[in-house]
Coordinates of C-alpha atoms in Angstrom, one line a residue:
M1 CA -75.6 94.1 -214.5
D2 CA -75.7 97.7 -214.9
C3 CA -76.7 100.1 -217.9
E4 CA -77.0 103.7 -218.3
M5 CA -79.2 105.8 -220.6
C6 CA -80.1 108.1 -223.0
T7 CA -83.8 110.7 -223.4
V8 CA -85.0 109.7 -226.4
E9 CA -87.8 111.6 -229.6
G10 CA -90.4 111.0 -227.6
G11 CA -89.1 110.8 -223.9
D12 CA -88.6 107.0 -223.9
S13 CA -85.6 106.2 -222.0
A14 CA -83.0 104.3 -224.6
L15 CA -80.2 101.7 -223.6
T16 CA -76.8 103.1 -224.0
R17 CA -73.6 101.3 -222.2
I18 CA -74.6 97.6 -220.8
S19 CA -71.3 96.7 -218.5
L20 CA -72.1 93.2 -216.8
V21 CA -69.1 90.8 -214.2
D22 CA -69.0 87.4 -213.2
W23 CA -68.7 86.6 -209.7
D24 CA -64.5 87.7 -209.0
G25 CA -65.4 91.2 -210.7
A26 CA -64.6 89.9 -214.4
V27 CA -65.9 92.5 -216.9
V28 CA -68.1 90.2 -219.5
M29 CA -69.6 92.2 -221.6
D30 CA -69.5 96.7 -222.2
S31 CA -70.9 97.3 -225.1
L32 CA -72.4 100.8 -225.6
V33 CA -75.0 100.5 -228.0
K34 CA -77.4 103.2 -230.5
P35 CA -79.8 103.4 -229.8
A36 CA -83.6 102.9 -232.6
K37 CA -84.7 106.6 -231.8
P38 CA -82.6 110.0 -232.2
I39 CA -81.8 111.3 -229.3
I40 CA -82.1 114.0 -227.8
D41 CA -80.4 114.3 -224.2
Y42 CA -77.1 112.3 -223.6
L43 CA -78.0 113.2 -220.3
T44 CA -74.0 113.6 -220.4
R45 CA -73.8 113.5 -216.4
F46 CA -75.4 111.1 -214.9
S47 CA -74.4 108.5 -218.0
G48 CA -71.2 109.3 -219.1
M49 CA -72.5 109.3 -223.3
T50 CA -71.9 111.7 -225.5
A51 CA -72.2 111.9 -229.3
E52 CA -68.8 111.7 -230.1
L53 CA -69.0 108.0 -228.3
L54 CA -71.6 107.4 -230.3
N55 CA -71.8 108.2 -233.7
P56 CA -69.6 105.6 -235.2
I57 CA -71.3 102.7 -232.7
T58 CA -73.2 100.4 -235.1
T59 CA -74.1 98.4 -232.3
T60 CA -78.6 97.5 -231.9
L61 CA -80.5 96.6 -228.5
T62 CA -81.6 93.9 -230.7
D63 CA -77.8 92.6 -231.4
I64 CA -77.6 93.1 -227.0
Q65 CA -80.1 90.8 -226.4
T66 CA -78.7 88.6 -228.6
Q67 CA -74.9 88.6 -226.3
L68 CA -77.7 88.4 -222.9
L69 CA -79.5 85.4 -224.5
S70 CA -76.8 84.0 -225.0
I71 CA -75.0 84.5 -221.7
L72 CA -77.0 83.8 -219.2
T73 CA -79.3 80.8 -218.2
P74 CA -82.6 80.3 -216.9
T75 CA -81.1 80.0 -213.4
T76 CA -78.7 83.0 -213.2
I77 CA -78.8 85.3 -211.5
L78 CA -78.6 89.1 -212.6
I79 CA -77.7 91.2 -209.4
G80 CA -77.7 95.3 -210.3
H81 CA -79.2 98.3 -208.3
S82 CA -83.1 99.4 -208.9
L83 CA -83.4 96.5 -212.0
D84 CA -86.1 96.7 -212.9
S85 CA -85.3 100.4 -215.3
D86 CA -82.2 98.5 -217.1
L87 CA -84.1 95.3 -217.6
S88 CA -87.0 98.0 -219.3
A89 CA -84.6 99.6 -221.3
L90 CA -83.2 95.6 -222.8
K91 CA -87.3 95.0 -223.2
L92 CA -86.3 91.6 -220.6
T93 CA -87.4 89.7 -218.4
H94 CA -85.5 87.7 -215.8
P95 CA -86.4 85.3 -213.2
F96 CA -84.0 85.8 -210.8
I97 CA -82.7 88.6 -209.5
I98 CA -80.9 90.5 -205.7
D99 CA -81.7 94.0 -206.3
T100 CA -79.8 95.7 -204.0
S101 CA -82.0 99.1 -203.8
I102 CA -84.5 96.2 -201.9
L103 CA -81.5 93.8 -200.7
Y104 CA -80.2 97.3 -198.4
Q105 CA -83.9 99.1 -197.3
H106 CA -83.1 102.0 -196.5
P107 CA -84.0 103.9 -193.5
R108 CA -87.1 105.3 -193.9
G109 CA -88.6 102.6 -195.0
P110 CA -90.1 101.9 -198.8
P111 CA -91.4 102.8 -200.5
L112 CA -88.2 105.3 -200.4
K113 CA -84.6 103.8 -201.9
S114 CA -81.0 104.8 -201.3
S115 CA -79.1 105.1 -203.8
L116 CA -75.9 103.5 -205.1
K117 CA -73.8 105.4 -204.3
W118 CA -74.8 105.8 -200.0
L119 CA -74.5 102.0 -199.8
A120 CA -70.9 102.3 -201.4
Q121 CA -70.0 104.8 -198.7
K122 CA -71.5 103.1 -196.0
Y123 CA -71.1 99.3 -196.2
L124 CA -68.4 99.3 -198.9
C125 CA -66.4 102.4 -197.3
R126 CA -66.2 103.2 -201.6
E127 CA -66.3 106.2 -203.1
I128 CA -68.1 105.8 -206.1
Q129 CA -69.4 107.7 -209.4
K130 CA -66.9 110.7 -208.5
G131 CA -68.3 112.1 -212.0
H132 CA -72.2 112.4 -211.2
G133 CA -73.2 115.0 -212.6
T134 CA -70.0 116.2 -214.8
H135 CA -69.0 113.5 -217.0
G136 CA -71.4 110.6 -215.6
H137 CA -70.8 107.2 -213.9
D138 CA -68.6 104.1 -214.8
S139 CA -70.9 101.3 -215.2
I140 CA -68.7 99.0 -214.7
E141 CA -67.7 100.8 -211.1
D142 CA -72.2 100.5 -210.1
S143 CA -72.6 96.7 -210.8
R144 CA -69.0 95.0 -208.8
A145 CA -70.6 97.5 -206.3
C146 CA -73.6 95.9 -206.5
L147 CA -72.0 92.3 -206.5
D148 CA -69.4 93.5 -203.4
L149 CA -72.7 94.4 -201.3
V150 CA -74.7 90.7 -202.0
K151 CA -71.6 89.5 -200.9
Q152 CA -71.4 91.7 -197.9
K153 CA -75.4 91.0 -196.8
C154 CA -74.7 86.7 -198.2
E155 CA -71.3 86.8 -195.8
K156 CA -73.4 88.7 -192.8
G157 CA -76.7 87.2 -192.3
P158 CA -80.0 88.2 -193.7
E159 CA -81.1 91.3 -190.9
W160 CA -77.4 93.3 -192.1
G161 CA -78.6 97.0 -193.7
N162 CA -82.0 96.4 -192.3
S163 CA -82.1 99.7 -190.3
G164 CA -83.9 98.4 -187.5
S165 CA -80.3 97.0 -186.9
N166 CA -78.1 99.0 -188.3
G167 CA -80.2 102.2 -188.6
E168 CA -77.4 105.4 -189.0
T169 CA -77.8 108.3 -186.9
I170 CA -77.7 111.7 -187.9
F171 CA -74.7 111.7 -185.7
K172 CA -72.4 109.1 -187.7
R173 CA -73.7 110.2 -191.4
L174 CA -71.9 113.1 -190.4
A175 CA -68.7 111.8 -189.2
R176 CA -68.7 110.3 -192.6
T177 CA -69.5 113.1 -194.4
P178 CA -66.5 116.0 -195.6
P179 CA -66.5 119.1 -195.3
C180 CA -67.5 121.2 -198.2
G181 CA -64.8 122.6 -200.4
K182 CA -63.3 119.1 -200.1
G183 CA -62.6 115.7 -201.7
A184 CA -63.0 112.2 -199.9
L185 CA -61.7 112.1 -197.1
G186 CA -58.6 110.7 -195.2
E187 CA -57.0 107.4 -192.9
G188 CA -58.2 109.4 -189.3
E189 CA -59.6 112.5 -190.8
Q190 CA -62.6 113.6 -189.2
G191 CA -65.6 114.9 -191.6
K192 CA -68.5 117.3 -190.5
T193 CA -68.6 117.8 -186.4
G194 CA -72.1 117.4 -185.0
A195 CA -73.9 118.5 -180.8
I196 CA -76.8 117.5 -179.2
V197 CA -78.3 119.6 -176.5
D198 CA -80.3 118.4 -174.2
H199 CA -81.7 117.7 -170.7
G200 CA -80.2 115.9 -168.7
A201 CA -77.3 113.1 -169.9
P202 CA -77.4 113.2 -173.7
E203 CA -74.6 111.0 -174.2
K204 CA -75.5 108.2 -172.7
N205 CA -78.5 108.7 -175.3
F206 CA -78.8 109.6 -178.0
G207 CA -75.6 111.7 -178.3
Q208 CA -73.2 109.2 -177.8
M209 CA -71.8 109.6 -181.7
A210 CA -72.5 113.2 -181.7
T211 CA -69.3 115.4 -181.4
Y212 CA -70.2 117.0 -178.3
S213 CA -73.0 117.0 -176.1
I214 CA -74.4 119.0 -174.0
G215 CA -75.9 118.0 -171.0
C216 CA -79.1 120.6 -168.8
D217 CA -81.6 120.9 -166.4
S218 CA -83.7 123.6 -168.0
D219 CA -85.2 125.1 -171.3
A220 CA -83.0 128.0 -170.8
D221 CA -79.0 125.8 -170.6
V222 CA -80.6 124.1 -174.5
V223 CA -80.2 128.2 -175.5
E224 CA -77.2 128.6 -173.8
G225 CA -76.3 125.4 -175.5
V226 CA -77.3 125.7 -178.4
R227 CA -75.6 129.0 -178.2
R228 CA -71.7 127.9 -176.8
A229 CA -72.7 125.0 -180.0
V230 CA -73.0 127.0 -183.1
L231 CA -70.9 129.9 -182.1
G232 CA -67.7 127.8 -179.8
D233 CA -66.5 128.5 -176.4
T234 CA -64.9 131.7 -176.7
D235 CA -61.5 130.3 -175.4
G236 CA -61.7 126.7 -177.8
A237 CA -61.8 124.6 -174.1
V238 CA -63.9 122.5 -175.0
I239 CA -65.7 123.8 -179.4
P240 CA -63.8 125.3 -180.9
G241 CA -64.2 128.6 -182.8
G242 CA -66.4 129.0 -185.1
G243 CA -69.1 126.1 -183.7
V244 CA -70.9 123.1 -184.9
D245 CA -72.2 122.5 -188.7
F246 CA -75.3 120.2 -187.7
T247 CA -77.3 121.2 -183.5
W248 CA -79.5 118.5 -182.1
A249 CA -81.3 120.0 -179.2
R250 CA -84.3 119.9 -177.1
M251 CA -87.0 122.6 -174.2
R252 CA -89.1 120.1 -172.5
E253 CA -90.6 122.4 -169.8
L254 CA -93.6 122.2 -172.0
E255 CA -94.4 118.8 -172.7
T256 CA -93.1 118.5 -168.8
L257 CA -96.1 120.6 -167.6
R258 CA -98.7 118.9 -170.0
G259 CA -97.8 115.2 -168.2
W260 CA -95.8 114.4 -171.6
R261 CA -92.3 113.9 -170.6
N262 CA -91.3 110.4 -170.3
N263 CA -88.0 109.6 -169.7
H264 CA -87.4 106.4 -168.2
R265 CA -89.1 102.9 -168.3
Y266 CA -90.1 104.1 -165.0
D267 CA -92.4 106.8 -166.3
L268 CA -93.8 104.7 -168.7
I269 CA -95.1 101.9 -167.0
Q270 CA -96.6 105.4 -164.6
M271 CA -97.4 106.6 -168.0
E272 CA -99.4 103.3 -169.5
D273 CA -101.2 102.1 -165.8
R274 CA -102.7 106.5 -166.2
N275 CA -106.1 106.6 -168.1
P276 CA -105.2 109.4 -170.1
S277 CA -108.3 111.3 -168.6
D278 CA -107.7 110.9 -165.1
P279 CA -106.1 114.0 -163.6
Q280 CA -101.9 114.5 -164.1
P281 CA -100.5 113.3 -160.6
N282 CA -98.4 116.0 -158.5
N283 CA -95.0 114.8 -157.8
K284 CA -94.3 119.0 -156.8
D285 CA -93.7 120.4 -153.3
S286 CA -97.6 122.1 -152.1
T287 CA -95.9 124.6 -151.2
T288 CA -94.7 124.8 -154.9
P289 CA -97.2 127.0 -157.7
E290 CA -97.2 125.0 -160.6
P291 CA -97.5 127.3 -164.0
S292 CA -99.4 127.4 -166.1
L293 CA -100.0 126.6 -169.6
T294 CA -100.5 129.6 -170.9
S295 CA -97.0 131.6 -168.6
T296 CA -94.4 128.5 -170.1
V297 CA -96.5 128.4 -173.3
T298 CA -94.6 132.5 -173.9
K299 CA -91.4 131.2 -171.5
T300 CA -91.0 128.1 -174.8
I301 CA -91.4 130.9 -177.1
T302 CA -88.6 133.9 -175.6
H303 CA -86.6 130.9 -175.8
I304 CA -87.0 129.9 -179.0
K305 CA -86.8 133.8 -179.5
D306 CA -84.2 133.8 -177.9
L307 CA -82.4 131.2 -179.6
H308 CA -82.9 132.8 -183.4
A309 CA -81.3 135.8 -182.0
S310 CA -77.6 134.4 -180.9
L311 CA -77.8 132.6 -183.6
P312 CA -74.7 133.4 -186.9
P313 CA -76.7 134.7 -190.0
C314 CA -77.5 132.2 -193.0
T315 CA -77.5 129.4 -190.5
L316 CA -80.5 127.5 -191.5
L317 CA -82.7 127.1 -188.4
V318 CA -85.8 124.5 -187.8
V319 CA -87.8 124.1 -185.2
Y320 CA -90.8 121.5 -184.9
T321 CA -93.1 120.5 -181.4
G322 CA -92.0 117.0 -181.5
T323 CA -95.5 114.3 -180.9
G324 CA -98.4 114.9 -180.1
D325 CA -100.1 113.8 -176.5
P326 CA -98.7 110.0 -176.4
R327 CA -100.7 109.2 -173.6
P328 CA -103.8 107.4 -174.6
L329 CA -101.5 105.4 -177.4
A330 CA -99.2 104.5 -174.0
H331 CA -102.4 103.2 -172.6
L332 CA -103.5 101.6 -175.5
Q333 CA -100.3 99.2 -175.8
K334 CA -100.6 98.1 -171.8
M335 CA -104.5 96.8 -172.4
H336 CA -102.4 95.2 -176.1
R337 CA -99.6 93.8 -174.1
T338 CA -101.9 92.2 -171.5
F339 CA -104.2 91.2 -173.9
K340 CA -101.4 89.1 -175.4
H341 CA -99.9 87.7 -172.0
E342 CA -103.5 86.6 -171.2
Y343 CA -104.8 84.9 -174.2
K344 CA -101.4 82.1 -174.1
T345 CA -102.3 81.2 -170.4
K346 CA -106.6 81.6 -170.1
K347 CA -109.9 81.7 -171.3
W348 CA -111.9 84.2 -173.3
D349 CA -114.3 84.5 -171.2
E350 CA -111.3 84.9 -168.2
L351 CA -109.6 87.8 -170.1
S352 CA -109.6 90.7 -168.4
V353 CA -108.7 93.1 -170.7
K354 CA -110.3 92.2 -174.0
W355 CA -108.5 93.0 -177.9
T356 CA -110.7 93.0 -181.0
D357 CA -110.6 95.6 -183.8
A358 CA -112.3 98.5 -181.8
E359 CA -109.0 98.3 -179.5
E360 CA -106.2 98.3 -183.1
Q361 CA -108.5 101.0 -184.5
A362 CA -108.7 103.4 -181.5
M363 CA -104.4 102.1 -181.4
K364 CA -103.8 103.3 -185.0
A365 CA -105.3 106.5 -184.4
A366 CA -103.8 107.4 -181.3
C367 CA -100.4 106.1 -183.2
G368 CA -101.6 109.0 -185.5
K369 CA -102.6 111.4 -183.0
A370 CA -99.1 111.1 -180.9
R371 CA -97.3 111.3 -184.8
E372 CA -98.9 114.4 -185.4
G373 CA -96.6 117.9 -185.1
M374 CA -95.6 121.6 -186.7
G375 CA -92.3 122.3 -188.5
F376 CA -91.1 126.0 -189.2
V377 CA -87.9 127.2 -191.3
C378 CA -86.5 129.8 -191.3
V379 CA -83.2 131.1 -192.1
T380 CA -80.9 133.9 -190.5

């Protein structure tokens, strides 16, 4: 089921169209509805409703309620997207519903909800609501999209569509997004492009979905890699002239100096085994002078300035600091794992680590601290 609404006198939403399809997608009901109160906004860009369509209509909300009660039984399962809005407009309740806005979790979790248009594009490879912002949505089309999303969930299992098992990287999202000024992508056509610029071999990790991956040995290499990704290679050998649509890059020298860098599982184990208050290990040759925090911060700022200066006009630059200090959190996580392992095999008095509410609260606080950061946005 899908409903379209308008705004009536007093600022309330009122039903203007309702569409109902059965399990096979056949239309069971598709009716326009005349609100009882005067309409102050037809919301044509979303609903598709106009005065010309609704002026001759005599069907009321009461008529629709009567029809629905003759179609729906107490055991009917009602499927829709954000059904709370539709049922509120219908002034009805129903005991069995499936809401695709809840069934398919938002990648960033609740209370955020994904739009039906996005879900249909991502999971059904289907473009719907093409009239969004102009002549409105097709409620029959939306109803069938909801139905097909539920069928797909039934076929693929309860974990299908959950962000944990089916997360989508920004590079994958870019690849299925048409370039500016172009309609839907055709078969075999490429969407927007993205590049990742990072220390090491980014193509083995986050860069697998990127159009281009540029590995670096230093932050100076990162600045040069960003310039190359944004502007393209001079000879167009790898990255064509004009560069990519989106570039993600990471500078790591400051992170490394502070002992926060964690590239491998082995590094994580060493980090967890150290107490956060312990001095940082120095694995470098003793003859190599250790750079100071001040000089490294200054160097990082210079790199950011150089990066900014290399960007073409009208480029959006977002600089963010990443995480806070992850070491206290890693230390507490190690304690928690040890406790869970020993708790299964030892008595309470024999445990080498005790995990109480105090430790639980400390880990939550450390997690919050590790997530702290700052961001800066500008347009060149």
